[in-house]
PDB file of C-alpha atoms in Angstrom:
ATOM      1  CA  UNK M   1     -13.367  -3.103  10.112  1.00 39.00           C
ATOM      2  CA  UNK M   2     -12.156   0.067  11.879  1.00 42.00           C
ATOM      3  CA  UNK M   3     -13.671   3.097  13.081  1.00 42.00           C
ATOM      4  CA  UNK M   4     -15.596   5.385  10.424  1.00 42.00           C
ATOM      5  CA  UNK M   5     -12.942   7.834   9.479  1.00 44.00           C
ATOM      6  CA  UNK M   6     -13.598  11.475  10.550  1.00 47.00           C
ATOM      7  CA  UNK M   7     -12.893  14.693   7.723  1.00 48.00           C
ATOM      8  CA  UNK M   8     -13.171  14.601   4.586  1.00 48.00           C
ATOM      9  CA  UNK M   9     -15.438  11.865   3.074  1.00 49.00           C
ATOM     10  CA  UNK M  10     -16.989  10.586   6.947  1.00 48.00           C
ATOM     11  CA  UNK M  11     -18.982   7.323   5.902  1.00 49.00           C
ATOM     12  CA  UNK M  12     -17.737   7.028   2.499  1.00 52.00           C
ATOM     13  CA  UNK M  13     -14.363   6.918   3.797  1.00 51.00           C
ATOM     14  CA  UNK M  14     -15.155   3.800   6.291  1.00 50.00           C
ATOM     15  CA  UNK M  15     -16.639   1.918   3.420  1.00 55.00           C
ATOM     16  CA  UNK M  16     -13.350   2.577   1.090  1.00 59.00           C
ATOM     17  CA  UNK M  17     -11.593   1.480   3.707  1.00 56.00           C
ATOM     18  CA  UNK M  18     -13.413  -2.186   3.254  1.00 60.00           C
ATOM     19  CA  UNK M  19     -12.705  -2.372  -0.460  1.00 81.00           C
ATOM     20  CA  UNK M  20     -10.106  -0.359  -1.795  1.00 84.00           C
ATOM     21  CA  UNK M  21      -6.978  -2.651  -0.993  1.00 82.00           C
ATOM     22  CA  UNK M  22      -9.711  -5.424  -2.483  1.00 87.00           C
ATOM     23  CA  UNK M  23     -10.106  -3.416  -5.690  1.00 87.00           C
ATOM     24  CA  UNK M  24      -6.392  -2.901  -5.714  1.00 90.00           C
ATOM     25  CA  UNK M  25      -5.642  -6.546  -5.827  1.00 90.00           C
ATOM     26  CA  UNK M  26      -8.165  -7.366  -8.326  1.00 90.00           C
ATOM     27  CA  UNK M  27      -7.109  -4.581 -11.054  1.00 90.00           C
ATOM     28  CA  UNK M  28      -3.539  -5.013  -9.597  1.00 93.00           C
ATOM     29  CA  UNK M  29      -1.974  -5.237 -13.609  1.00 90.00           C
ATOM     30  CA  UNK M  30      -4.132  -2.486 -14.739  1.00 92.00           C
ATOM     31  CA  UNK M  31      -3.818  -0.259 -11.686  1.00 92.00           C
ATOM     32  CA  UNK M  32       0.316  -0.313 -11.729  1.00 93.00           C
ATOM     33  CA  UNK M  33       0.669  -1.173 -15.479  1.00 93.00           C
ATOM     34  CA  UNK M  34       2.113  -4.030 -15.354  1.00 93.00           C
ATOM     35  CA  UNK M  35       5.272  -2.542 -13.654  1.00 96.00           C
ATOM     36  CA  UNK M  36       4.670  -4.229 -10.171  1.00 96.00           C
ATOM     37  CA  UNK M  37       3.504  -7.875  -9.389  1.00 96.00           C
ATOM     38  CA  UNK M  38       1.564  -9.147  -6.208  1.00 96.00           C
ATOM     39  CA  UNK M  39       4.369 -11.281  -4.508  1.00 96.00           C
ATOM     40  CA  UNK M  40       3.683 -15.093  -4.102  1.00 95.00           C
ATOM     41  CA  UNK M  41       5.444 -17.120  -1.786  1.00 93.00           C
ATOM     42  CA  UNK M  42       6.369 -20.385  -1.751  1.00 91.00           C
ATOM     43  CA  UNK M  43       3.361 -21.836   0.076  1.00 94.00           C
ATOM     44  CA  UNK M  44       1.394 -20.029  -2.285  1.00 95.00           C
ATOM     45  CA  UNK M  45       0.590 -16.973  -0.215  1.00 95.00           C
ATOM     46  CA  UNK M  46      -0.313 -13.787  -2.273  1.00 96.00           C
ATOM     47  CA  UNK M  47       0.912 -10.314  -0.978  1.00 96.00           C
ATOM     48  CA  UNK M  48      -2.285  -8.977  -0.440  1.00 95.00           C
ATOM     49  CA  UNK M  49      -3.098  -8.557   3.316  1.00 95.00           C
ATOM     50  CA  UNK M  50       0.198 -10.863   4.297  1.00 98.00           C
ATOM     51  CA  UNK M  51       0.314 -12.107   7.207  1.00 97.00           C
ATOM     52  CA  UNK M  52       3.836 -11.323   9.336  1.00 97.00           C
ATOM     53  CA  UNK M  53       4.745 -11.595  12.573  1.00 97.00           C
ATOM     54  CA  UNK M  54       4.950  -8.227  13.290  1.00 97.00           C
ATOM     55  CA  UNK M  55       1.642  -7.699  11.370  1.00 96.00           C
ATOM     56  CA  UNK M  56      -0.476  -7.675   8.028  1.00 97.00           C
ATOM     57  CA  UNK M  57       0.976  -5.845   5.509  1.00 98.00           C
ATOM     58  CA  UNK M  58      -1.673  -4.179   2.975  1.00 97.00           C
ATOM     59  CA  UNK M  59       0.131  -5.268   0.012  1.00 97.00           C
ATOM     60  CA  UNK M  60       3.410  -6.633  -1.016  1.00 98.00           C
ATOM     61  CA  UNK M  61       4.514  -6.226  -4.182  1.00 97.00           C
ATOM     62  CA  UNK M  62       7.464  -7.185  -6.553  1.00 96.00           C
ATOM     63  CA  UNK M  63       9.263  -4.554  -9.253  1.00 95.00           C
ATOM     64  CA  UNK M  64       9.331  -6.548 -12.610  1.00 95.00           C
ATOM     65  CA  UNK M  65      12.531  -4.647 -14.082  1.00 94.00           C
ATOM     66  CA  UNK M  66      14.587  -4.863 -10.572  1.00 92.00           C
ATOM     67  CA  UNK M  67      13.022  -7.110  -8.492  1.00 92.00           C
ATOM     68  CA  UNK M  68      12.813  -5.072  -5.769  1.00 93.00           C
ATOM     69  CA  UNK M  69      10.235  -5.387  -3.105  1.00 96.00           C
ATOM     70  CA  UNK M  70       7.890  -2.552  -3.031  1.00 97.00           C
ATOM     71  CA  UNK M  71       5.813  -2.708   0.650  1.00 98.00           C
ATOM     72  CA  UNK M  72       2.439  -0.615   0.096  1.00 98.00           C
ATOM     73  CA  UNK M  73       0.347   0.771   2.672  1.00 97.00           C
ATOM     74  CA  UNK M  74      -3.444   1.749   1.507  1.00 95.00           C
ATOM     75  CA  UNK M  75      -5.163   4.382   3.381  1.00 92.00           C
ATOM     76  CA  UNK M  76      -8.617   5.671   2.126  1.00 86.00           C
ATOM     77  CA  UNK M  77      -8.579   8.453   3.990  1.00 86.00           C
ATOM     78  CA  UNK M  78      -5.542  10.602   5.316  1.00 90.00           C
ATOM     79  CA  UNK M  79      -1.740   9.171   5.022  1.00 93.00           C
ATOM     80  CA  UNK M  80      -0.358  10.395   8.338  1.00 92.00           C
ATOM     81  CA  UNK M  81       3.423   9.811   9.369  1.00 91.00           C
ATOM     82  CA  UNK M  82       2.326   7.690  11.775  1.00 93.00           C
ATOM     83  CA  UNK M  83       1.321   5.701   8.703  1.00 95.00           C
ATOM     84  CA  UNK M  84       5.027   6.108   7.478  1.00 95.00           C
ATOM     85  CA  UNK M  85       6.366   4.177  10.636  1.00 95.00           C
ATOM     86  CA  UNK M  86       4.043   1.356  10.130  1.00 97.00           C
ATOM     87  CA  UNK M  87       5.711   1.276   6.561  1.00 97.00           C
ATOM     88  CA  UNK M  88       9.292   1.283   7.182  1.00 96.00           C
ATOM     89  CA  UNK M  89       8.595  -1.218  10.135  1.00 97.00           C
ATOM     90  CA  UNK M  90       7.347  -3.130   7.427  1.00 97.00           C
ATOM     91  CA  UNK M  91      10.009  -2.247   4.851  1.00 96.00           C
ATOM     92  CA  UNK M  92      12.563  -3.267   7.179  1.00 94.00           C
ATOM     93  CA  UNK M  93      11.068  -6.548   8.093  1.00 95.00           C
ATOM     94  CA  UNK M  94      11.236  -7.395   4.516  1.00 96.00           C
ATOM     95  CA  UNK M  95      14.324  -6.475   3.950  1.00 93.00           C
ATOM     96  CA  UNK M  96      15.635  -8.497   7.050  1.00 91.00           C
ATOM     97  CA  UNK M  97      13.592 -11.736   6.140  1.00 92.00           C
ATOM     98  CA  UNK M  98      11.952 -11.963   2.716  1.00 88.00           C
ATOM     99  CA  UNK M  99      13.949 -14.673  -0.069  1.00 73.00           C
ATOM    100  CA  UNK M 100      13.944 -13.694  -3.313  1.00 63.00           C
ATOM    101  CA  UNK M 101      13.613 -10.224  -4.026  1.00 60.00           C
ATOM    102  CA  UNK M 102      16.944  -7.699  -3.818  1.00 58.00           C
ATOM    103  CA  UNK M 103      18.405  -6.053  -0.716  1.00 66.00           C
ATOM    104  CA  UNK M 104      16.436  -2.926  -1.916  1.00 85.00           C
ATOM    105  CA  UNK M 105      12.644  -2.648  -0.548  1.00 95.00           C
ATOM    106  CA  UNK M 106      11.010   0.455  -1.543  1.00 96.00           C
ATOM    107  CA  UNK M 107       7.299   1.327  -0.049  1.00 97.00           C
ATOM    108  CA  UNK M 108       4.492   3.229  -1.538  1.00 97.00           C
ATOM    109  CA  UNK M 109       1.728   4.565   0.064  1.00 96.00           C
ATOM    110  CA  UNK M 110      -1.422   5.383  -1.069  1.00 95.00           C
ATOM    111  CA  UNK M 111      -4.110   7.612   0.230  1.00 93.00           C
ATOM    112  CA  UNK M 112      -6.574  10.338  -0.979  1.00 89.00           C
ATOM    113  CA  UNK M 113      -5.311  12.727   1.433  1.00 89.00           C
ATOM    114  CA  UNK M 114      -1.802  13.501   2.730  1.00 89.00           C
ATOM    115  CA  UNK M 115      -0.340  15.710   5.285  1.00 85.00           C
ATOM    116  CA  UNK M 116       2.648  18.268   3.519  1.00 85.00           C
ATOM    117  CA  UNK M 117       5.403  16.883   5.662  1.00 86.00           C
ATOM    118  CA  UNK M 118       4.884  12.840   4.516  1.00 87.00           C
ATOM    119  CA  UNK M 119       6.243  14.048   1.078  1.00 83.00           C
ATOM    120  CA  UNK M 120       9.602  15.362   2.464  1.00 84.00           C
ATOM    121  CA  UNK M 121       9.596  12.764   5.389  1.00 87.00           C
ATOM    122  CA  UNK M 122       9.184   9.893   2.645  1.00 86.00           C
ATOM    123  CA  UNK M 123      11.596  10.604   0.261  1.00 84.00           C
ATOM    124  CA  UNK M 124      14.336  10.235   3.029  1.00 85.00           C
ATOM    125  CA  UNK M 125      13.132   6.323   3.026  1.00 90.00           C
ATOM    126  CA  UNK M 126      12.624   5.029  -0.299  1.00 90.00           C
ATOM    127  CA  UNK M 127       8.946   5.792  -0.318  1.00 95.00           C
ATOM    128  CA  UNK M 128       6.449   6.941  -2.691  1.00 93.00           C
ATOM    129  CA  UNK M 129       3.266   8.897  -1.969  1.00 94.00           C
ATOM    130  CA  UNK M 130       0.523   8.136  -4.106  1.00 92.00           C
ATOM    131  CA  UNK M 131      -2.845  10.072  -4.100  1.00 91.00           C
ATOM    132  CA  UNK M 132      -5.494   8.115  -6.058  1.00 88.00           C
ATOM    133  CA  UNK M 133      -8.946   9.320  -6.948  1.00 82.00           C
ATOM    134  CA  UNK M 134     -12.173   7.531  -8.165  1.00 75.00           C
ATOM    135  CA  UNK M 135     -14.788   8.639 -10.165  1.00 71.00           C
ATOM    136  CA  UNK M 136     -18.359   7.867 -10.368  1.00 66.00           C
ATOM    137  CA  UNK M 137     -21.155   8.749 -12.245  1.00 70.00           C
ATOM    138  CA  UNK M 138     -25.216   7.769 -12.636  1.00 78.00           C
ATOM    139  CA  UNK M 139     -26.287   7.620 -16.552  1.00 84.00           C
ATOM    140  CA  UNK M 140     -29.535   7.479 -18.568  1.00 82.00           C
TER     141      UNK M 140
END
């Protein structure tokens, strides 16, 4: 595990960091609707934390309609463009070396806080920023 995250969230944002791209994979179907699939590869290797030679990627993920390989970086905390380089590194390793999927790899990422520029800075490369949000609450 990394550093605990500084800004907004501190500690909570260090323990995210330890689970969130585990929830992810767990609730994958509910959490993308059944519109993206965790890749598989032929030895059996699920795209959750893959292992490439250039690094892990967080999750790798299949469209169902296209086919399409959608890269996705998870950040619990801030979603930095330094965090948008790691992604199209990873896109284009994909793209260069992955069987199966079309010549069209997409990336998402995911954070709960963004700076304003990744939105324009994204959209020039095929990539979606996605801000989630969880919820919790103590009952009687």
């Amino acid at each position: 595990m990394g550093e605990p995250t500084t800004g907004v969230g501190g500690e909570w944002e260090y323990e995210l960091d330890f689970c969130l791209d585990e929830f992810l994979a767990n609730n994958f179907e509910k959490v993308f609707g059944g519109r993206l699939r965790l890749y598989v590869d032929d030895e059996g290797q699920v795209g959750w934390r893959y292992p490439t030679p250039i690094g892990q990627i967080d999750m790798l993920a299949v469209e169902v309609d296209t086919g399409s390989f959608v890269v996705i970086k998870v950040k619990p905390g801030w979603a930095t463009e330094e965090d948008l380089g790691r992604l199209l590194a990873e896109m284009k390793w994909v793209g260069e070396n992955m069987r199966g999927g079309t010549s069209d790899v997409k990336g998402w990422i995911i954070c709960k806080h963004k700076q304003r520029i990744l939105d324009f800075t994204a959209k020039t490369y095929n990539v979606t920023v996605k801000r989630y949000r969880f919820g919790f609450k103590l009952e009687d």
